[in-house]
Tab-separated table of C-alpha atoms in Angstrom:
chain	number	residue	atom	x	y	z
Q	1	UNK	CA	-120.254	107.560	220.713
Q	2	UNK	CA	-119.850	110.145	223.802
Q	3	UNK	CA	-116.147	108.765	224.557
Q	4	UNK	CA	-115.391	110.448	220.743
Q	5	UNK	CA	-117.347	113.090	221.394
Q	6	UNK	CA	-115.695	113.834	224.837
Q	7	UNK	CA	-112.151	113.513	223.493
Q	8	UNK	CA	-112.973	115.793	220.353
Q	9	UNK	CA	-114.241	118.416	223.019
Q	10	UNK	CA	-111.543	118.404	225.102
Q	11	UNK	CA	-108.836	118.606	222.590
Q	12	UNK	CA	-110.663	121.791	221.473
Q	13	UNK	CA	-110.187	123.047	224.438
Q	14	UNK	CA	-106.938	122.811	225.404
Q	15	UNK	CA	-106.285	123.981	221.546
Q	16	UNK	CA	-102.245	125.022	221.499
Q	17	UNK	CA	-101.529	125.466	225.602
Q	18	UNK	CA	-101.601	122.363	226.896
Q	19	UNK	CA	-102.327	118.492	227.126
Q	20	UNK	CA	-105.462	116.208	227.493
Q	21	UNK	CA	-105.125	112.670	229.135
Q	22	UNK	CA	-108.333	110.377	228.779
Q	23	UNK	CA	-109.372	106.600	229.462
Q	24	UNK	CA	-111.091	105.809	226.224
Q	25	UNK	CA	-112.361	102.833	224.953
Q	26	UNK	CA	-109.139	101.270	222.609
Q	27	UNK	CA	-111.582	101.152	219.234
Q	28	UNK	CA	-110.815	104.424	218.561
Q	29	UNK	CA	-107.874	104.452	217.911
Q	30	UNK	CA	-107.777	100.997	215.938
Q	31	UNK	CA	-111.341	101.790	214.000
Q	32	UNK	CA	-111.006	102.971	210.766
Q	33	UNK	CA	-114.211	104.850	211.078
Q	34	UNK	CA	-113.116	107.058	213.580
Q	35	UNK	CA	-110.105	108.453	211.182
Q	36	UNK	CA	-111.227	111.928	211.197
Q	37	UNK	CA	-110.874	112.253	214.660
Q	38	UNK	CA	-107.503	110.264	215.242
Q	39	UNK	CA	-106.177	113.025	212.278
Q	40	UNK	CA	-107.538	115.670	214.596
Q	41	UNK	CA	-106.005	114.462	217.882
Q	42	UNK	CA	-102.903	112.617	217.250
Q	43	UNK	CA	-101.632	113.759	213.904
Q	44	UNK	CA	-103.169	117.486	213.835
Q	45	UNK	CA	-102.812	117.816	217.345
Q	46	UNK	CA	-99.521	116.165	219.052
Q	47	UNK	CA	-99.884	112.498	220.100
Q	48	UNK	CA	-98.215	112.172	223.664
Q	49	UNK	CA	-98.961	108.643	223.999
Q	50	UNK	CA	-101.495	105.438	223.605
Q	51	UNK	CA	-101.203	103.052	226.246
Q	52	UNK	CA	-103.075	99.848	226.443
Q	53	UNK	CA	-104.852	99.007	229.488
Q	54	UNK	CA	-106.575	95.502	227.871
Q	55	UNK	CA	-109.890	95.389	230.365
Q	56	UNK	CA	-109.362	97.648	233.152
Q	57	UNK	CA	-112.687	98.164	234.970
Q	58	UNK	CA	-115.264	95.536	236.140
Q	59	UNK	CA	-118.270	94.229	234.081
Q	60	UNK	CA	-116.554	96.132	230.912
Q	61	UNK	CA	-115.669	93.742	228.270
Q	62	UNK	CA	-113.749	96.197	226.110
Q	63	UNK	CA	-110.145	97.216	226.103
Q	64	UNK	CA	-109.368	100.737	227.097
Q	65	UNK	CA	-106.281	103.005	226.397
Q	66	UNK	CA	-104.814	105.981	227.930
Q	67	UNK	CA	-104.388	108.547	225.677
Q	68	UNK	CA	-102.826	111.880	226.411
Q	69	UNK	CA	-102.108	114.589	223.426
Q	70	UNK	CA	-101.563	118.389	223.454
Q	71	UNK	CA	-99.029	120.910	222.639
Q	72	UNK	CA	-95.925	121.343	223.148
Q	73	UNK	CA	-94.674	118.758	220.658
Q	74	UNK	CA	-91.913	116.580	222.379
Q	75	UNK	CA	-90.887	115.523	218.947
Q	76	UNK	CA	-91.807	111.651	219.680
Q	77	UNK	CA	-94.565	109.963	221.022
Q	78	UNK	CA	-95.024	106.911	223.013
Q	79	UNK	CA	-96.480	103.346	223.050
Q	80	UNK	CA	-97.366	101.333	225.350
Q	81	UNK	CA	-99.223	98.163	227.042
Q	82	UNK	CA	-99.860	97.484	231.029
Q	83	UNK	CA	-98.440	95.021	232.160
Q	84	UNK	CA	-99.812	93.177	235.710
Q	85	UNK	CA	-101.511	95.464	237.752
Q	86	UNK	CA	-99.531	98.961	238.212
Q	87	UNK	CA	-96.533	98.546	235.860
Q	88	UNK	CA	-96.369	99.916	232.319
Q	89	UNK	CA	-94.382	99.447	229.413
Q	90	UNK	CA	-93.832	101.397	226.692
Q	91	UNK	CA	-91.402	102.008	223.641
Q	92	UNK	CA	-90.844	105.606	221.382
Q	93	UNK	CA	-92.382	105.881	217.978
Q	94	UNK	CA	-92.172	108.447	215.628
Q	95	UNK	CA	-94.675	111.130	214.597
Q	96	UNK	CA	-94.735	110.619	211.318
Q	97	UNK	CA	-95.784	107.165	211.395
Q	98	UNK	CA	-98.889	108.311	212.285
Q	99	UNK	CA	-99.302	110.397	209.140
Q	100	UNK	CA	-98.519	107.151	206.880
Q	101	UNK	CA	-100.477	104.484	208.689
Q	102	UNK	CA	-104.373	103.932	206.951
Q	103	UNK	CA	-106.609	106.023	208.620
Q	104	UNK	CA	-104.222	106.787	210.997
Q	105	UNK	CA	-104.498	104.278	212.883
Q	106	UNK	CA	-102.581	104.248	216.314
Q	107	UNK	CA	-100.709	100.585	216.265
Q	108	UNK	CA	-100.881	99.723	220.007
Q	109	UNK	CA	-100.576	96.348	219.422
Q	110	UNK	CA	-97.481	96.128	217.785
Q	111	UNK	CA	-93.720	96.553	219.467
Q	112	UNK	CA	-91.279	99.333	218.286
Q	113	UNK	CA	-89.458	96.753	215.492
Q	114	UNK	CA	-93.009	95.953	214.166
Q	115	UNK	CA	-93.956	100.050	213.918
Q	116	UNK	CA	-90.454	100.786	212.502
Q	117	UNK	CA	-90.562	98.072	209.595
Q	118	UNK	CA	-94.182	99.213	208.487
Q	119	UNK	CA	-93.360	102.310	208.515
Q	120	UNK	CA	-90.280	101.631	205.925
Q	121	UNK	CA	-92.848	99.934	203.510
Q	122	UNK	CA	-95.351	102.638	203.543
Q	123	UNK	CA	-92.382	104.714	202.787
Q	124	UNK	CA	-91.688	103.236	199.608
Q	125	UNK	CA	-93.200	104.573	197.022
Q	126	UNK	CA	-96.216	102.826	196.531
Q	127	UNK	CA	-99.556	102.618	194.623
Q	128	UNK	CA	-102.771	101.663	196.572
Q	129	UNK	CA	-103.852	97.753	195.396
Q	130	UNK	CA	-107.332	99.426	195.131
Q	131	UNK	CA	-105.975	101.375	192.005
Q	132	UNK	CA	-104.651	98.732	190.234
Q	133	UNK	CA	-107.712	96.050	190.410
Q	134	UNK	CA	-111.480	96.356	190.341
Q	135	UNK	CA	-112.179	93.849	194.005
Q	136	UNK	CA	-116.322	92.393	194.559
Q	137	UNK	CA	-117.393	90.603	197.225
Q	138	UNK	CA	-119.658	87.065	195.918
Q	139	UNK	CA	-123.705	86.718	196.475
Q	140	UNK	CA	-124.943	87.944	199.161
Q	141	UNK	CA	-125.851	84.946	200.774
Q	142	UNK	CA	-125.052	82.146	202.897
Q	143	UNK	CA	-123.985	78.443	202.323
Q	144	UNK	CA	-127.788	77.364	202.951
Q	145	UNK	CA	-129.439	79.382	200.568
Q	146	UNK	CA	-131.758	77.157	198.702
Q	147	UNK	CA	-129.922	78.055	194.925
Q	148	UNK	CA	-126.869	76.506	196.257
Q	149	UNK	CA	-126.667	72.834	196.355
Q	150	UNK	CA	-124.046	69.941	195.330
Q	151	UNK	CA	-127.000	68.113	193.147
Q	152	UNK	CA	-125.301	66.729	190.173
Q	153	UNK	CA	-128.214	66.488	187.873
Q	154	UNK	CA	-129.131	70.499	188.785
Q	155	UNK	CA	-128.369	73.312	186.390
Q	156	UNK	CA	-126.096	76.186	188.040
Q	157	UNK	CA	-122.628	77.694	188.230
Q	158	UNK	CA	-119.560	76.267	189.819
Q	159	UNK	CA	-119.350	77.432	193.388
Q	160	UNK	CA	-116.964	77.591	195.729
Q	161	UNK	CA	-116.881	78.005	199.582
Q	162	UNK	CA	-114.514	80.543	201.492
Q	163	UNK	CA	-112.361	77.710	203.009
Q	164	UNK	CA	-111.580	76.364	199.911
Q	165	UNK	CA	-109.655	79.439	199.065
Q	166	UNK	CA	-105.976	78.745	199.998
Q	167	UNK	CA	-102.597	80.256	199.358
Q	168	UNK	CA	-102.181	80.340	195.683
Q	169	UNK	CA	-104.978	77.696	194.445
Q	170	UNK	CA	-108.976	76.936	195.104
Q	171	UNK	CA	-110.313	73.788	196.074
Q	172	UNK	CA	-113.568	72.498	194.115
Q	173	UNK	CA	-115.961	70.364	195.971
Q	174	UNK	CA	-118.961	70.337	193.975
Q	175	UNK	CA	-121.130	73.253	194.938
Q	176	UNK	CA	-123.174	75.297	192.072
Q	177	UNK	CA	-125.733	78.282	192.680
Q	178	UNK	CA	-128.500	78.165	190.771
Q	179	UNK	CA	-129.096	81.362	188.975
Q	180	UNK	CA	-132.601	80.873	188.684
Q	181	UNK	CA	-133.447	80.426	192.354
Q	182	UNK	CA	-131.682	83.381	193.975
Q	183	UNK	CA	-132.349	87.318	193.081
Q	184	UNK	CA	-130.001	89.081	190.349
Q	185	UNK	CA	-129.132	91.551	192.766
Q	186	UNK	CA	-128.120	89.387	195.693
Q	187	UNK	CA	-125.897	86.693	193.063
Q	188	UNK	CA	-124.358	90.347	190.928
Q	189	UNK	CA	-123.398	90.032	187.559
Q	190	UNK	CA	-121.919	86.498	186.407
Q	191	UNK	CA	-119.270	88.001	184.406
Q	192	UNK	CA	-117.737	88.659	188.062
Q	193	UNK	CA	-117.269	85.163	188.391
Q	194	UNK	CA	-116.770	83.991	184.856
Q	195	UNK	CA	-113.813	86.183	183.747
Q	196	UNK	CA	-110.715	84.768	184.071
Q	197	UNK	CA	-107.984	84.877	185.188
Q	198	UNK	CA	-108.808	86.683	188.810
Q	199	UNK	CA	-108.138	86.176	191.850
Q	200	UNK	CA	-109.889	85.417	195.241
Q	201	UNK	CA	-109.478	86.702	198.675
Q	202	UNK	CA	-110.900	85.640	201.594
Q	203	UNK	CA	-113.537	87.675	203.802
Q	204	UNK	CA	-112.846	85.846	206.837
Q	205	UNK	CA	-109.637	85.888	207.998
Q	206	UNK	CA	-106.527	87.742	209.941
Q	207	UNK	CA	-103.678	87.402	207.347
Q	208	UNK	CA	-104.219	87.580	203.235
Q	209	UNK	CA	-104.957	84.627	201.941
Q	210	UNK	CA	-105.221	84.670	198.054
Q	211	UNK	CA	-105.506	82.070	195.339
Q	212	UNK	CA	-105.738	82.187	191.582
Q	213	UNK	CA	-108.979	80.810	189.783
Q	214	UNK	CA	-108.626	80.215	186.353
Q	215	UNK	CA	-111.847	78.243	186.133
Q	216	UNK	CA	-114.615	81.287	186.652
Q	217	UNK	CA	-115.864	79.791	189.894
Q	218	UNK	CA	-118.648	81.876	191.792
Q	219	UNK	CA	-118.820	82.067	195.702
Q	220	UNK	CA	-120.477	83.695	198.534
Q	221	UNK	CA	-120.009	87.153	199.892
Q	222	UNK	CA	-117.003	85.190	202.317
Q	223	UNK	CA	-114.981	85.496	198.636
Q	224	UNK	CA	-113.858	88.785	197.195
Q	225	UNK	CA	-113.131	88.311	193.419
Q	226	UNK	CA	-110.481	90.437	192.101
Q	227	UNK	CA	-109.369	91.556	188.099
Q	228	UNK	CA	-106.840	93.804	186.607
Q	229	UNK	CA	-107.781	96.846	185.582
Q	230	UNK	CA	-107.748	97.545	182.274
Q	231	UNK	CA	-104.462	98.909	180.942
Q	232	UNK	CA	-102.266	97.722	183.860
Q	233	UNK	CA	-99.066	96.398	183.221
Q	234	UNK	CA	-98.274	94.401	186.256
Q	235	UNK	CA	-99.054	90.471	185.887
Q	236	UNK	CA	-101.377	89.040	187.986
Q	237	UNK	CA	-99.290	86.564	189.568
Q	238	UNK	CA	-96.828	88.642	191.011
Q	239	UNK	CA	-99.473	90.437	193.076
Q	240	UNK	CA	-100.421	87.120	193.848
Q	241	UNK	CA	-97.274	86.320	195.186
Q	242	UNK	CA	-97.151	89.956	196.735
Q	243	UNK	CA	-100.684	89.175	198.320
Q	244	UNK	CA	-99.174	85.780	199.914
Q	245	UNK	CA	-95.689	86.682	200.817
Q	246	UNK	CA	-95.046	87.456	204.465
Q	247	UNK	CA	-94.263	90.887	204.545
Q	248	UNK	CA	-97.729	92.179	203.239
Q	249	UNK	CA	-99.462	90.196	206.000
Q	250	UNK	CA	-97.067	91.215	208.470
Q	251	UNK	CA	-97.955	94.905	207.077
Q	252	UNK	CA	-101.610	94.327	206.722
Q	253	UNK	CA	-101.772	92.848	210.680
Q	254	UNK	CA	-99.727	95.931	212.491
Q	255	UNK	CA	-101.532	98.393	209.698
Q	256	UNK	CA	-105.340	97.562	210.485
Q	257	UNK	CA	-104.184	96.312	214.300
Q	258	UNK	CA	-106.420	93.114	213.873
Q	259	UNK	CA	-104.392	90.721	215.188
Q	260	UNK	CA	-106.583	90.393	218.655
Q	261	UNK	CA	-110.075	90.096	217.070
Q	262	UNK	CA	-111.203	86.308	217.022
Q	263	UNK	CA	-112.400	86.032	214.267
Q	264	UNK	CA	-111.196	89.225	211.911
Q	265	UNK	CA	-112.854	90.331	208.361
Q	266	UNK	CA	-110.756	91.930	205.858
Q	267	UNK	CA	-112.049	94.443	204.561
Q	268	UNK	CA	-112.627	95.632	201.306
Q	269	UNK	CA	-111.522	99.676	202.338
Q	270	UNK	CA	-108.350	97.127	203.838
Q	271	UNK	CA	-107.676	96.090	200.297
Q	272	UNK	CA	-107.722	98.747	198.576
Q	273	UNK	CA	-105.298	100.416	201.112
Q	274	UNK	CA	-102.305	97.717	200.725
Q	275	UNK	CA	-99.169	99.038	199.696
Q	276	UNK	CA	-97.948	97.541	196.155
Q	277	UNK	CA	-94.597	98.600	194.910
Q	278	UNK	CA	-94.832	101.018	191.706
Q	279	UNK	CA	-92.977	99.826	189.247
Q	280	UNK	CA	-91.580	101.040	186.240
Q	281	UNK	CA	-91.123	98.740	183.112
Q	282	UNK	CA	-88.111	100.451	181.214
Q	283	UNK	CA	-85.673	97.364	181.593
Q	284	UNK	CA	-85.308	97.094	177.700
Q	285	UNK	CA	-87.082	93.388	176.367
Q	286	UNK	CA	-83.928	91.258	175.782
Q	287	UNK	CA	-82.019	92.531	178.901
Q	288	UNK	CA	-85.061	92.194	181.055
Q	289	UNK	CA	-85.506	88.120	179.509
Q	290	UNK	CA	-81.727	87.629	180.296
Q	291	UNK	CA	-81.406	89.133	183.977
Q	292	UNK	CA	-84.985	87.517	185.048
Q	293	UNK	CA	-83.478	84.338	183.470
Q	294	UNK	CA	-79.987	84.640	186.356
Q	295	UNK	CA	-83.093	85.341	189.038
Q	296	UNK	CA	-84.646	81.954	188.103
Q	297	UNK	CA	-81.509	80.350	188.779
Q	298	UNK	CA	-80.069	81.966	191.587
Q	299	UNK	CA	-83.676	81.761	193.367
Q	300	UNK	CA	-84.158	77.845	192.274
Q	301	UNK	CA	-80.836	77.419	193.683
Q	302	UNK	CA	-80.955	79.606	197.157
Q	303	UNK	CA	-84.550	77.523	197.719
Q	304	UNK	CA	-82.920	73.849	196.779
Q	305	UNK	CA	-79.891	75.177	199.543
Q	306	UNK	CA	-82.826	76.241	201.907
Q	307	UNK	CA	-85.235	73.501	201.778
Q	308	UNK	CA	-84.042	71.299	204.579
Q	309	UNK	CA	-83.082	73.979	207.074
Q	310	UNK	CA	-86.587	75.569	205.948
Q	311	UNK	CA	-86.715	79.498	204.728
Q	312	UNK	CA	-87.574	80.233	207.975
Q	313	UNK	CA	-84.655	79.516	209.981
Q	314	UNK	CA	-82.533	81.614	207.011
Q	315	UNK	CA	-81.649	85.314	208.763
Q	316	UNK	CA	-82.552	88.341	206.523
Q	317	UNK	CA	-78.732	89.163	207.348
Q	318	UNK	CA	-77.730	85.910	205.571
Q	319	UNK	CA	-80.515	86.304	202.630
Q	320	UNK	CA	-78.922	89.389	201.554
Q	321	UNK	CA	-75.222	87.835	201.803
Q	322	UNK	CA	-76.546	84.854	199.246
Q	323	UNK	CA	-76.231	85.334	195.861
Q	324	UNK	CA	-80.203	85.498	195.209
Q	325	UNK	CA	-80.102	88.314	197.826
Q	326	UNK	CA	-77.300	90.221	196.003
Q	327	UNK	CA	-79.093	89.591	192.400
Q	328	UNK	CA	-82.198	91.614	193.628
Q	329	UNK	CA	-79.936	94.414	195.774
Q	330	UNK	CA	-78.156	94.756	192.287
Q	331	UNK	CA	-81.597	95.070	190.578
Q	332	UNK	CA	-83.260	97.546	193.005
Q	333	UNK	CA	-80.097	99.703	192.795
Q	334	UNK	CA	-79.202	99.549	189.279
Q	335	UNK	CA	-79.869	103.069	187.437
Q	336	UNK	CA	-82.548	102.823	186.431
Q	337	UNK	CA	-84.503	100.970	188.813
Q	338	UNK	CA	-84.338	97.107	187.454
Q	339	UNK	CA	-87.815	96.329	189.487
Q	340	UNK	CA	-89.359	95.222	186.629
Q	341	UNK	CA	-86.566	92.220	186.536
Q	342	UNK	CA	-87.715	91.628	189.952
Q	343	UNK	CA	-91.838	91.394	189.021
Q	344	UNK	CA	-90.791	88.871	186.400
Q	345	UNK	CA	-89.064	86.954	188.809
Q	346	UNK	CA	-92.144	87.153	191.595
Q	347	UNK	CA	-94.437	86.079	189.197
Q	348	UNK	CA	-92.335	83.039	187.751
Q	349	UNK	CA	-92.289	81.865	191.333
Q	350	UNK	CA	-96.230	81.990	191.839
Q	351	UNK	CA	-96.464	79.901	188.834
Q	352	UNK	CA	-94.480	77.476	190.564
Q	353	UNK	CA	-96.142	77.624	193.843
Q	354	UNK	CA	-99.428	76.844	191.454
Q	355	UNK	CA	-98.272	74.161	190.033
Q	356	UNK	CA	-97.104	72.369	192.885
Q	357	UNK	CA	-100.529	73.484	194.555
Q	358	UNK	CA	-102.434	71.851	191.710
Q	359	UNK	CA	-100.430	68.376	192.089
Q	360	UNK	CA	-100.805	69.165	196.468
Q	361	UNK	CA	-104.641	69.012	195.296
Q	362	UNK	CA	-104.069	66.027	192.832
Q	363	UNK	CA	-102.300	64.144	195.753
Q	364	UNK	CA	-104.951	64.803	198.885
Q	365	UNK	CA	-107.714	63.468	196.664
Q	366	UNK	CA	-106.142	60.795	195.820
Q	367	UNK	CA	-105.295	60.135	199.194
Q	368	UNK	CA	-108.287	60.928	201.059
Q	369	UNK	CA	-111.231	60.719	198.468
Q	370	UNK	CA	-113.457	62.101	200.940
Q	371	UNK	CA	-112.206	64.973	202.218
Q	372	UNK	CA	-113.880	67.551	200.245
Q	373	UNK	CA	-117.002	65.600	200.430
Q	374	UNK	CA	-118.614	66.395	203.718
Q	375	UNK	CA	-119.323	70.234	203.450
Q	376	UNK	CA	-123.207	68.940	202.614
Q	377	UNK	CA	-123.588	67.900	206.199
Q	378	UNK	CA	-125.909	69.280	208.740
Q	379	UNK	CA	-124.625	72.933	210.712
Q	380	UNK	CA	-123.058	72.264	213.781
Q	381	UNK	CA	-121.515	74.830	216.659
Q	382	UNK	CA	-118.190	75.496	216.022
Q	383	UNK	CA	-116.200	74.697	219.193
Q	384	UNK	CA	-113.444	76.900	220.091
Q	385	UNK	CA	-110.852	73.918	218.420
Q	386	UNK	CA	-111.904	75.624	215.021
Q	387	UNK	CA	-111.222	79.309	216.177
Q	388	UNK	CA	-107.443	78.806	214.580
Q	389	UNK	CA	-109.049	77.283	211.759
Q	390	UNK	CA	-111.302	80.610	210.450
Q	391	UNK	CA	-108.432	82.993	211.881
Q	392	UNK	CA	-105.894	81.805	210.080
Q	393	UNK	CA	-106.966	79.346	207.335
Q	394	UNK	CA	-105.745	76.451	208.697
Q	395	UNK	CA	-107.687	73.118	208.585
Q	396	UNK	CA	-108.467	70.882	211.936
Q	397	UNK	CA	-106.052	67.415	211.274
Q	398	UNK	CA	-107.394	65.958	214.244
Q	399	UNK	CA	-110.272	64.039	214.440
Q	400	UNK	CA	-113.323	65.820	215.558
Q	401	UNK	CA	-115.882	63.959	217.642
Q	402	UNK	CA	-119.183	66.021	215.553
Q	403	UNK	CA	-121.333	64.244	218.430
Q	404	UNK	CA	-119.071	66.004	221.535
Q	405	UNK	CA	-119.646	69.042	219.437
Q	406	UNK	CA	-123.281	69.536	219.521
């Protein structure tokens, strides 16, 4: 890559009397394989500013970025985007963002109350998801590999597709893989699948989107499959709900700056890089039961009050005013630390978002008998109407006309 190679240069030259400016193409400063070098320019070396140009020259499909870094330090650094054709825009950020961000990564996609907000969860004291959990990928193979097949009288394990991962549950519609007809090596050990309870993230997509199997189902390499190490304390459904909740996708889109890429992977290096909250369980038994018990009831009760206005239209001002949001400010601040209260409360709400997942399921089958039925037929283009649908895990309710599409 000669644009990485010219930017390493010139930084060395310049070493501590001055400043470099460069076009370079915006990948390296998003792509986590060029981390070395963004610690060497922009964290090492003073970051001036990264300004995105989007495409700025002729018969170049790929974004480019202005960078300028160099000594002396100004003490901030700046962001920015162009906006029309000779007008920028940009906002301050602080150094040591840069220092807490994976791979330091420069976000120069995200505005200045984005940047600020991740950088108070990275802040937190923390523990990398990738210590907690052991995370595999599924077979390495596609949908129309010859083991898998929805035949009813044919041997094989359950199977599921990437779509039919969704927040908090799995959909099963009647796929197995054959163990016999596919190499050991490309379907990986069957205890990957079969030990339960894990849970299952999917490949494709730009936000986290997790659900709990409890069957043992296999899938694709589209699924990563993800246990509890042994000798963890924290319960699997609260980093479900962790996985799900709003804030960690918010974190994982400014974090890994994927927000622009049509159709995104997560990665498994991603993963293992997501901030989950340490937490230390010293809340004696009884008291912990008790307080977690006054959680269940002020959060049953804040979400009954909620429900018609929708969470969404509630303020963060206003959640901390209500009496759920002063129950966990009292938790978090108690000395010591209550969090574990707060885990046992997380996790009692993803068992409630499965359940009413499992009668959602219960209720679209018996509504619509066939939806789950039609992933046998033949491979057609996707048109750009199911873009939203991979990006962000939503399914098409309109009609599609399959013959316009092909």
């Amino acid at each position: 890559d000669l644009a990485a190679v010219f930017l390493e240069f010139s930084v060395h030259l310049v070493v501590r009397r001055g400043r470099v400016g460069l076009v370079i193409p915006k990948r390296i400063v998003t792509n986590e394989s060029y981390a070395d070098l963004r610690e060497f320019v922009a964290v090492d070396t003073p970051l001036v500013s990264a300004i995105d140009l989007g495409v700025a020259f002729e018969d170049v499909n790929n974004d480019a970025l202005i960078l300028v870094t160099g000594f002396p330090s100004s003490g901030v650094f700046y962001l920015g985007e162009r906006e029309g054709e000779s007008k920028l825009r940009t906002w301050q950020a602080n150094p040591s963002l840069l220092e807490v961000m994976p791979y330091h990564i420069i976000p120069v996609n995200s505005q200045a109350g984005e940047v600020e907000l991740v950088e108070k969860i990275t802040n937190v004291f923390h523990v990398p998801f990738g210590d907690l959990v052991s995370i595999v990928r599924g077979a390495e193979c596609g949908m129309n590999h010859t083991a898998i097949h929805q035949e009813a009288e044919r041997q094989g394990l359950a199977l599921i597709d990437h779509l039919d991962v969704t927040r908090y549950g799995v959909h099963y519609s009647g796929w197995k893989v054959d163990p016999s007809k596919i190499s050991s090596s490309k379907l990986k050990s069957t205890t990957v699948y079969r030990e339960t309870p894990k849970l299952m993230i999917r490949f494709l997509s730009a936000e986290l989107i997790v659900g709990k199997d409890e069957v043992g189902y296999a899938s694709t390499n589209l699924v990563y499959h993800v246990h509890l190490l042994e000798g963890m304390y924290l319960s699997l459904d609260f980093l479900l709900a962790i996985l799900n909740s709003r804030l960690l996708s918010f974190w994982y889109r400014v974090a890994f700056q994927n927000e622009e890429v049509k159709f995104p992977h997560v990665q498994k290096s991603h993963l293992r890089s997501l901030p989950i909250r340490e937490i230390a369980f010293t809340t004696p038994t009884d008291e912990r039961e008790r307080l977690a018990a006054v959680g269940i009831t002020e959060a049953t009760e804040w979400i009954e009050g909620t429900e018609k206005a929708s969470v969404e239209s509630v303020s963060f001002s206003a959640f901390s005013d209500s009496d759920l949001g002063c129950w966990l400010d009292e938790r978090l601040s108690a000395d010591p630390e209550q969090a574990d209260v707060v885990h046992d409360l997380l996790a009692h709400l993803a068992e409630q978002m499965i359940a009413l997942h499992k009668e959602r399921q219960r209720l679209e089958r018996a509504l619509d008998p066939f939806k789950y039925l039609d992933r046998g037929a033949p491979f057609v283009p996707f048109p750009e109407a199911f873009a939203e649908e991979i990006k962000y895990g939503r399914r098409v309710t309109a009609p599609v006309d399959l013959g316009a599409v092909t």
